[in-house]
Tab-separated table of C-alpha atoms and ligand atoms in Angstrom:
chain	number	residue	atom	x	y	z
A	200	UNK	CA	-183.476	-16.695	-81.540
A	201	UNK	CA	-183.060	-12.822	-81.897
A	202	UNK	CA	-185.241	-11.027	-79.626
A	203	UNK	CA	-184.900	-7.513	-79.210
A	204	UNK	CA	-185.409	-5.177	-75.372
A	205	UNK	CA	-187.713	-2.529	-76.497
A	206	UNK	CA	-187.052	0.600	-74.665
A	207	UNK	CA	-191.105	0.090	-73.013
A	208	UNK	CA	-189.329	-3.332	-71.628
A	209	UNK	CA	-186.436	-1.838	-70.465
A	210	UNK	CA	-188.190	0.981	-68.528
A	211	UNK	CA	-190.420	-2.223	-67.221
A	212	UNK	CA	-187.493	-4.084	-65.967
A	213	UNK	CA	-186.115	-0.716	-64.410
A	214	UNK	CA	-189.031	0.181	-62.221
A	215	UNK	CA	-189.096	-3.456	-60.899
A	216	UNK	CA	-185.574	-3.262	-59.967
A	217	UNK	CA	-186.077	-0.007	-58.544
A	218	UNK	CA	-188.940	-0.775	-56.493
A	219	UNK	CA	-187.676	-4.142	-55.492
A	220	UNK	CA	-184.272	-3.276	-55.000
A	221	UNK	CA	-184.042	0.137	-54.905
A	222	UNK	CA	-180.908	-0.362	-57.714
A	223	UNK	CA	-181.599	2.451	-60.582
A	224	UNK	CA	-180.600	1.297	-64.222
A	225	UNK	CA	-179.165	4.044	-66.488
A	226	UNK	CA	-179.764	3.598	-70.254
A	227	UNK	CA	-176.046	2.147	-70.370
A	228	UNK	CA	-177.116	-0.861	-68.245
A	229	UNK	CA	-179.659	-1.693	-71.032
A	230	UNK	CA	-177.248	-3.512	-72.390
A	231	UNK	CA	-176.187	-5.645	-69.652
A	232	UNK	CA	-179.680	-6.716	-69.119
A	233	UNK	CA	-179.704	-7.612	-72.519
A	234	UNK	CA	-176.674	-10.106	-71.822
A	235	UNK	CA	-177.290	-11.568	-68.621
A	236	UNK	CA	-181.326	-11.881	-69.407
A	237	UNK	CA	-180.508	-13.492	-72.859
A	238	UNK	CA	-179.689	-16.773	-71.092
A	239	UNK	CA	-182.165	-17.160	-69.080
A	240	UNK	CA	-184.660	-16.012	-71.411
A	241	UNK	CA	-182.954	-19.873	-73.805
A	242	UNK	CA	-183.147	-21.285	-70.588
A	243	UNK	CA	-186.654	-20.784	-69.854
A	244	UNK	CA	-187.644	-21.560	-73.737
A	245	UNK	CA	-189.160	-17.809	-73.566
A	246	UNK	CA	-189.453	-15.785	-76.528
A	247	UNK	CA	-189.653	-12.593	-75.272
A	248	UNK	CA	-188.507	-10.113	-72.822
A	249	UNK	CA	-192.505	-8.939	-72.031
A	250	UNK	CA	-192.861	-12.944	-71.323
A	251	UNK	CA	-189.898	-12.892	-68.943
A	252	UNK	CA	-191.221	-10.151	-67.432
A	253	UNK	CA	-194.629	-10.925	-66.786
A	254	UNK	CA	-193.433	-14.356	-65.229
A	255	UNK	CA	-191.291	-12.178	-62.830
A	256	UNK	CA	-193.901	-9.913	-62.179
A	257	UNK	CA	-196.682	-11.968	-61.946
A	258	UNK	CA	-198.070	-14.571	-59.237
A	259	UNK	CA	-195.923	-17.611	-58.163
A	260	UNK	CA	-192.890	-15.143	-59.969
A	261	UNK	CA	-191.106	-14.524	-56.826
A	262	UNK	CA	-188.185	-17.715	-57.794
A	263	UNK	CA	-187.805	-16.379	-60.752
A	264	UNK	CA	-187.080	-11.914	-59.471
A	265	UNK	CA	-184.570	-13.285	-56.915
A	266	UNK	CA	-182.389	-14.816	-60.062
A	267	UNK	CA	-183.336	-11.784	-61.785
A	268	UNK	CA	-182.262	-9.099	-59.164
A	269	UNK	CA	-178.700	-11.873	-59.278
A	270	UNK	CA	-178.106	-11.117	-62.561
A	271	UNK	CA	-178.188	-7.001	-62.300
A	272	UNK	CA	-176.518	-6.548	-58.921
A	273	UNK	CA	-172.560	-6.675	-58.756
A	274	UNK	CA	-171.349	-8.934	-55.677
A	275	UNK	CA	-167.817	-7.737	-56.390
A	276	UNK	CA	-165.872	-8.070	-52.509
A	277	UNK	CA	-162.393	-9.241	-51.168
A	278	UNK	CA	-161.390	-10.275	-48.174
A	279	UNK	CA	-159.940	-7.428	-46.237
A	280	UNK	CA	-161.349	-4.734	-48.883
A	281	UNK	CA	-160.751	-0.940	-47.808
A	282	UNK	CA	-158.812	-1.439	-44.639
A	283	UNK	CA	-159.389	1.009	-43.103
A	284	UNK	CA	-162.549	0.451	-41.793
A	285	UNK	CA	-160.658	-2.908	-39.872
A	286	UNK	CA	-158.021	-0.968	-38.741
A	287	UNK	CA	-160.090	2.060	-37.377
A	288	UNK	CA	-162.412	-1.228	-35.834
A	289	UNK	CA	-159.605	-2.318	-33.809
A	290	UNK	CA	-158.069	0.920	-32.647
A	291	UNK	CA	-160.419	2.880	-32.066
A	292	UNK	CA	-163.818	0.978	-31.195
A	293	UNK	CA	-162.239	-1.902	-29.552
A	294	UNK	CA	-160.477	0.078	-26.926
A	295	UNK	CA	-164.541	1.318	-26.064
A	296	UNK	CA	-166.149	-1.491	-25.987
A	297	UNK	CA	-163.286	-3.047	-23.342
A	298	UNK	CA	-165.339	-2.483	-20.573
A	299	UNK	CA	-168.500	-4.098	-21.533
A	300	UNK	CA	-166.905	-6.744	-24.124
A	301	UNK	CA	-170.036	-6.700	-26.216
A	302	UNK	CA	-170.366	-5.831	-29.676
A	303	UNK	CA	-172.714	-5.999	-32.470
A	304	UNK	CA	-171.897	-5.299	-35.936
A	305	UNK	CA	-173.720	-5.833	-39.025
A	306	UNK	CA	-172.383	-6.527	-42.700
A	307	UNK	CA	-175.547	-4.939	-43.997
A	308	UNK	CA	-174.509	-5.683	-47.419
A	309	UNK	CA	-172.417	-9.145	-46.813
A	310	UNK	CA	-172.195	-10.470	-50.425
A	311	UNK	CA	-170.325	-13.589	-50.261
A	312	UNK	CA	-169.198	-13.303	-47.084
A	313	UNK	CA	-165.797	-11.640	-47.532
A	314	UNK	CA	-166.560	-8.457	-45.381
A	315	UNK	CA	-167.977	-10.051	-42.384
A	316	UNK	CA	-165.081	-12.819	-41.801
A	317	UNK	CA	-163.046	-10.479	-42.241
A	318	UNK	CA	-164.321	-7.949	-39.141
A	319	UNK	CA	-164.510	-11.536	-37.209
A	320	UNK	CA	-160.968	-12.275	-37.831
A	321	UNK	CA	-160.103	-8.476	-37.321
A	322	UNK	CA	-162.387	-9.398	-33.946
A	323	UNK	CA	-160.530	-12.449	-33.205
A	324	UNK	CA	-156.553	-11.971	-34.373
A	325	UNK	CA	-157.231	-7.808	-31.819
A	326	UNK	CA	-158.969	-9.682	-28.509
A	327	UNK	CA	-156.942	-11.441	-26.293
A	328	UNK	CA	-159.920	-12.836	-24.353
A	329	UNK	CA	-162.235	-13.369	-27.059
A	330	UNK	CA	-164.589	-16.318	-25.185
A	331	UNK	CA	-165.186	-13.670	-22.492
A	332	UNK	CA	-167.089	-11.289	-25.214
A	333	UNK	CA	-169.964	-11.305	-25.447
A	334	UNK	CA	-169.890	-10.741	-30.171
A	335	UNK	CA	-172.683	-10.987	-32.537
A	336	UNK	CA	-171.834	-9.946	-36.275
A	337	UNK	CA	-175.011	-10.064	-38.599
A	338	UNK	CA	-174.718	-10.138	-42.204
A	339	UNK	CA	-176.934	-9.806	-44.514
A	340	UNK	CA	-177.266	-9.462	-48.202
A	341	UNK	CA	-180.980	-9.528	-50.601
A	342	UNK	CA	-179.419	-12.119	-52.722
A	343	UNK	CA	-179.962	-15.788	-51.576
A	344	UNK	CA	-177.226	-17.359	-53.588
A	345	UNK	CA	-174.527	-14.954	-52.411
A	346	UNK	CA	-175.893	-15.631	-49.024
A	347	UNK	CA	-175.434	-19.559	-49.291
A	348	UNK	CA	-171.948	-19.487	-50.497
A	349	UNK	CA	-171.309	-16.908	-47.458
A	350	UNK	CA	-172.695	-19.451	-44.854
A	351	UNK	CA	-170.920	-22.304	-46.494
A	352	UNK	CA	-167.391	-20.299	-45.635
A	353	UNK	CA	-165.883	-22.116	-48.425
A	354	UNK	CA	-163.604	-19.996	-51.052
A	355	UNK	CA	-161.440	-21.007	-53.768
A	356	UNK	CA	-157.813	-20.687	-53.370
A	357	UNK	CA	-157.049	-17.457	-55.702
A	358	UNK	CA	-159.811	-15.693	-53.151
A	359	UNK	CA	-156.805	-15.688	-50.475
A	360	UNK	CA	-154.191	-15.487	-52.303
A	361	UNK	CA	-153.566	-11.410	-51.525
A	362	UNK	CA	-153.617	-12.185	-47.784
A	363	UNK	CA	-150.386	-13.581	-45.947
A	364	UNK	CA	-149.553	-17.192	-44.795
A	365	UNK	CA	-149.930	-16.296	-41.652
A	366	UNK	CA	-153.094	-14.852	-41.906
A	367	UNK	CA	-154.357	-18.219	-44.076
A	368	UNK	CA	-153.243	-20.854	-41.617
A	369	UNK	CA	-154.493	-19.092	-38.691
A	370	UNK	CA	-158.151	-18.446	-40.074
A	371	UNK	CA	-159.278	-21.251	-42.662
A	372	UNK	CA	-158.409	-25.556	-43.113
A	373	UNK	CA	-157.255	-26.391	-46.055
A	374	UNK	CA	-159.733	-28.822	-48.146
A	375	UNK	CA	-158.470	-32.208	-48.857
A	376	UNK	CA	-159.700	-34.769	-51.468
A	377	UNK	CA	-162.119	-33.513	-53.522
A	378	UNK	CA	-161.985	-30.277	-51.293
A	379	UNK	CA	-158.229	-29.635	-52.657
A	380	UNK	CA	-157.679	-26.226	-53.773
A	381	UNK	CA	-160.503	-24.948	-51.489
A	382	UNK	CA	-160.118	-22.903	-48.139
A	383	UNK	CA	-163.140	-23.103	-45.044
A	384	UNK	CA	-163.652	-20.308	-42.540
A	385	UNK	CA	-162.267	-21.953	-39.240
A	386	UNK	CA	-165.258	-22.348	-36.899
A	387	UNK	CA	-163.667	-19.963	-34.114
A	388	UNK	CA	-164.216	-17.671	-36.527
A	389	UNK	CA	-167.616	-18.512	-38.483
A	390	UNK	CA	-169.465	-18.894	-34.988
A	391	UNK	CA	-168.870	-15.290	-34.503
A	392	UNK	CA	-171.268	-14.306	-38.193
A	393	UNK	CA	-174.682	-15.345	-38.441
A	394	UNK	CA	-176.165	-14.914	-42.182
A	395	UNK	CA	-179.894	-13.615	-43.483
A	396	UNK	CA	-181.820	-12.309	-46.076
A	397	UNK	CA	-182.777	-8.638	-45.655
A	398	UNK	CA	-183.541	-6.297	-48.127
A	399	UNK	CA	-182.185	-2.869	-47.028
A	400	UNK	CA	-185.567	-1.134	-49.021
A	401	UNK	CA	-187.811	-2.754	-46.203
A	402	UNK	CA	-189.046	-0.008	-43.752
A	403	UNK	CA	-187.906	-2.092	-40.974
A	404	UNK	CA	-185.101	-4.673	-40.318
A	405	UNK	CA	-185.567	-7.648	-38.328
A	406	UNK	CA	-182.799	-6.110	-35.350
A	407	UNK	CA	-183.713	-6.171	-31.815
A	408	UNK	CA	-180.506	-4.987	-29.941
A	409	UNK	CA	-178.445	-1.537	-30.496
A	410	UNK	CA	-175.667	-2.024	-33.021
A	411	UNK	CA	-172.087	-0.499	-32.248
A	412	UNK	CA	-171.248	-0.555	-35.985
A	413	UNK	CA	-172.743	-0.565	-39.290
A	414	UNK	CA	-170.968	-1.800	-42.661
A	415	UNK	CA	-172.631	-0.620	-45.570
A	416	UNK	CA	-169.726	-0.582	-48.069
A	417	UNK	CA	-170.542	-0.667	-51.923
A	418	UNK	CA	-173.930	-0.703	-52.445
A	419	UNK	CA	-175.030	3.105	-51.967
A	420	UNK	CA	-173.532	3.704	-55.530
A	421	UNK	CA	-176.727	1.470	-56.703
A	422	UNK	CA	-179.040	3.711	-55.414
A	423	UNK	CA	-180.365	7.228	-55.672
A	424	UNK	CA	-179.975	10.135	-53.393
A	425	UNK	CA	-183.653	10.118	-52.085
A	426	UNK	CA	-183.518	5.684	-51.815
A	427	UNK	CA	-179.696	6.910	-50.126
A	428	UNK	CA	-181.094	9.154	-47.614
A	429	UNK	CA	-183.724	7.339	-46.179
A	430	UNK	CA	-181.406	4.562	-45.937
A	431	UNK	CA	-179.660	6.475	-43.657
A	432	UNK	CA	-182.066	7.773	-41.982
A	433	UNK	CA	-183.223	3.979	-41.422
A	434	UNK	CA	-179.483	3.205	-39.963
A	435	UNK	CA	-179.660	6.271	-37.562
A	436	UNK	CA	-181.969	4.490	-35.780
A	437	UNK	CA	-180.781	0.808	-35.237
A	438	UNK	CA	-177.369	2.511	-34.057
A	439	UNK	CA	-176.865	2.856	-30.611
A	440	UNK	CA	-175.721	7.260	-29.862
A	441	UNK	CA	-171.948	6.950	-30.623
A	442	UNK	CA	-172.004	4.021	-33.182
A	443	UNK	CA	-170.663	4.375	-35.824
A	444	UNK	CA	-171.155	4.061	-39.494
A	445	UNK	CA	-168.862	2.472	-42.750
A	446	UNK	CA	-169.462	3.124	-46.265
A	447	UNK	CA	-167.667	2.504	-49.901
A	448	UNK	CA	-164.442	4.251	-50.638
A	449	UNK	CA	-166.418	5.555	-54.018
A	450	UNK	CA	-169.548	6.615	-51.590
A	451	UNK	CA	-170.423	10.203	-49.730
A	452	UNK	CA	-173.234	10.998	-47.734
A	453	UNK	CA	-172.481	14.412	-48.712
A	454	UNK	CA	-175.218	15.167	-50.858
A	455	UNK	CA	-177.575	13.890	-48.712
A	456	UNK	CA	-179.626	14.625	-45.841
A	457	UNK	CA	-178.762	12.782	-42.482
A	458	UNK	CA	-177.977	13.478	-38.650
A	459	UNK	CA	-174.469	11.904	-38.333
A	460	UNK	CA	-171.530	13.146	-37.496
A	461	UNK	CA	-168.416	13.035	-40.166
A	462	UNK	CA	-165.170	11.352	-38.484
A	463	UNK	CA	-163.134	11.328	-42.129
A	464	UNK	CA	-163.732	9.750	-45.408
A	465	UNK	CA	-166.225	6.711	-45.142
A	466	UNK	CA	-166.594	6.890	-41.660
A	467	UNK	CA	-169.414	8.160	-39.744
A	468	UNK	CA	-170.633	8.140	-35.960
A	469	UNK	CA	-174.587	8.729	-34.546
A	470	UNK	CA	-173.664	11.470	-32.023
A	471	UNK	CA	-173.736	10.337	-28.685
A	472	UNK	CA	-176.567	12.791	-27.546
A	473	UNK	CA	-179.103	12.107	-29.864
A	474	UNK	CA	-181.743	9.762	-28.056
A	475	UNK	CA	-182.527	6.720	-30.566
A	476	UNK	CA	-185.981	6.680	-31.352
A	477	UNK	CA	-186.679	3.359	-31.101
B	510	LIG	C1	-170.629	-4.912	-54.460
B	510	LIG	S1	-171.350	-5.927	-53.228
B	510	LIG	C2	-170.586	-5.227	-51.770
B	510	LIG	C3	-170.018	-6.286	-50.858
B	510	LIG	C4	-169.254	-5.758	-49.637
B	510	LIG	N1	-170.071	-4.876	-48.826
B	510	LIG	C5	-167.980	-5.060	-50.042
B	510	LIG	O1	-167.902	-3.816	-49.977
B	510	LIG	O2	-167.036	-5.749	-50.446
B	510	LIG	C6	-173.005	-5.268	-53.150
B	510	LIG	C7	-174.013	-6.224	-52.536
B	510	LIG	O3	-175.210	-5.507	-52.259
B	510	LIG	C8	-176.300	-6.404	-52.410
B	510	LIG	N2	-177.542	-5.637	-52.545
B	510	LIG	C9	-177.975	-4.916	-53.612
B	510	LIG	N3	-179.174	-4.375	-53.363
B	510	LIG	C10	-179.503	-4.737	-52.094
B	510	LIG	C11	-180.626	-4.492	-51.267
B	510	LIG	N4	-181.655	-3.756	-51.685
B	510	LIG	N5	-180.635	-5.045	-50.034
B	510	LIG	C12	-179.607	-5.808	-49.595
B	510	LIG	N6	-178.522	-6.086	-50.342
B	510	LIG	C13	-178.475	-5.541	-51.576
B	510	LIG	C14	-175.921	-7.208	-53.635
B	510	LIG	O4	-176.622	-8.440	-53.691
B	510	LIG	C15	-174.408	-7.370	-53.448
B	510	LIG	O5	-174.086	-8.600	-52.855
């Protein structure tokens, strides 16, 4: 079957994204829709792009844009990625939190689950009296199959392999059996991460309490400046006044408009006299 992405298609496919997803495709990505939508076009027994699309678009279609928005957005994460962000967590928000021992973070952007067991075993290798805080870290991701291998806390072997020994035995069991060659979060540590779906283009998140810290590394660059900015804006206001803010190593809020304050590349903190408006 040859079936050709006329550019009408393509600009289809682009505003759904957009609107869904708020990720913008540039003529480049035309063909990598092409390649990942080829499969499931054979897959489906479609014979067209403008079928795929109106099953997507249409009623009962909603399956069918959650493997779609899979196969444009990059889940690309590490354990311990940018580190940075960990270290500034446990030397410089850690110490400020002592007194109350709470802290709630969210991994607004989780992927497979990399980012937020790694601020829980950040959490858990920097606190000496751990069961006496009182630690909820949220993560949260649009895409439900990243999200299931995340709760799961199973990896293959090579995803460790960067990290030390040490670091290995102390945070995940080794599978046995037919498990061999796979690594599981240890408990200690997944209790500490609780996983949902959230799309960060809803006007609201589903967040009651004030969070000390927000990750939102690596998925800015998807967006554009106006879908980046009222991002932002939306952050500003689940963040308690001196929370602070994480972003990508290849992100800036620079060009945009927002109300926090700049600490140094990637890292940003809600000034501690703005009132949230909550
Ligand atoms: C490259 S990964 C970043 C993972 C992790 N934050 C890191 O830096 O290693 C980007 C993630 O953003 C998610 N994503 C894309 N658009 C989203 C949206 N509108 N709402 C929530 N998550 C989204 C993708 O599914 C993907 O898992």
């Amino acid at each position: 079957m040859t079936t050709t992405l006329s550019d009408k298609e393509f600009e289809q496919f682009k505003y759904l994204i957009y609107q869904q997803v708020g990720i913008t495709l540039d003529a480049p990505k035309k063909t990598l829709l092409v390649s990942r939508l080829g499969k499931r076009l054979r897959d489906l027994q479609l014979s067209s792009y403008q079928a795929y699309y109106d099953r997507v678009s249409g009623e009962g279609g909603e399956e069918e844009l959650m493997k779609l928005l899979d196969l444009v957005s990059t889940n690309k994460t590490d354990f311990y990625r940018e580190p940075v962000h960990f270290d500034f967590l446990r030397e410089q928000i850690l110490p400020e939190m002592q007194p109350a021992k709470t802290l709630r973070i969210w991994s607004s952007a989780s992927s497979s689950g990399e980012e937020p067991y790694t601020i829980a075993m950040t959490l858990f290798d920097a606190i000496a009296d751990i069961n006496r805080w009182d630690i909820k870290i949220l993560a949260s991701d649009i895409s439900t199959r990243v999200l299931a291998k995340a709760s799961s806390g199973i990896y293959e072997e090579e995803r460790v392999r960067q990290l030390s020994n040490d670091l290995v035995k102390r945070h995940f069991l080794r599978g046995k059996g037919p498990q061999e060659g796979k690594l599981q979060v240890r408990p200690q540590i997944a209790r500490l991460v609780a996983f949902r779906r959230i799309n960060l283009m809803d006007p609201t998140f589903p967040i009651r309490s004030q969070l000390d810290v927000i990750f939102c590394r690596n998925v800015m660059i998807y967006f554009d400046r106006p879908t980046q900015a009222k991002l932002m804006n939306k952050f500003f206001r689940y963040l308690r006044p001196g929370g602070y803010l994480f972003i990508g190593h290849s992100e800036s809020l620079q060009w945009i408009d927002h109300q926090f304050r700049y600490l140094r590349p990637t890292i940003y903190q809600k000034p501690v006299s703005v009132k949230s408006e909550e």
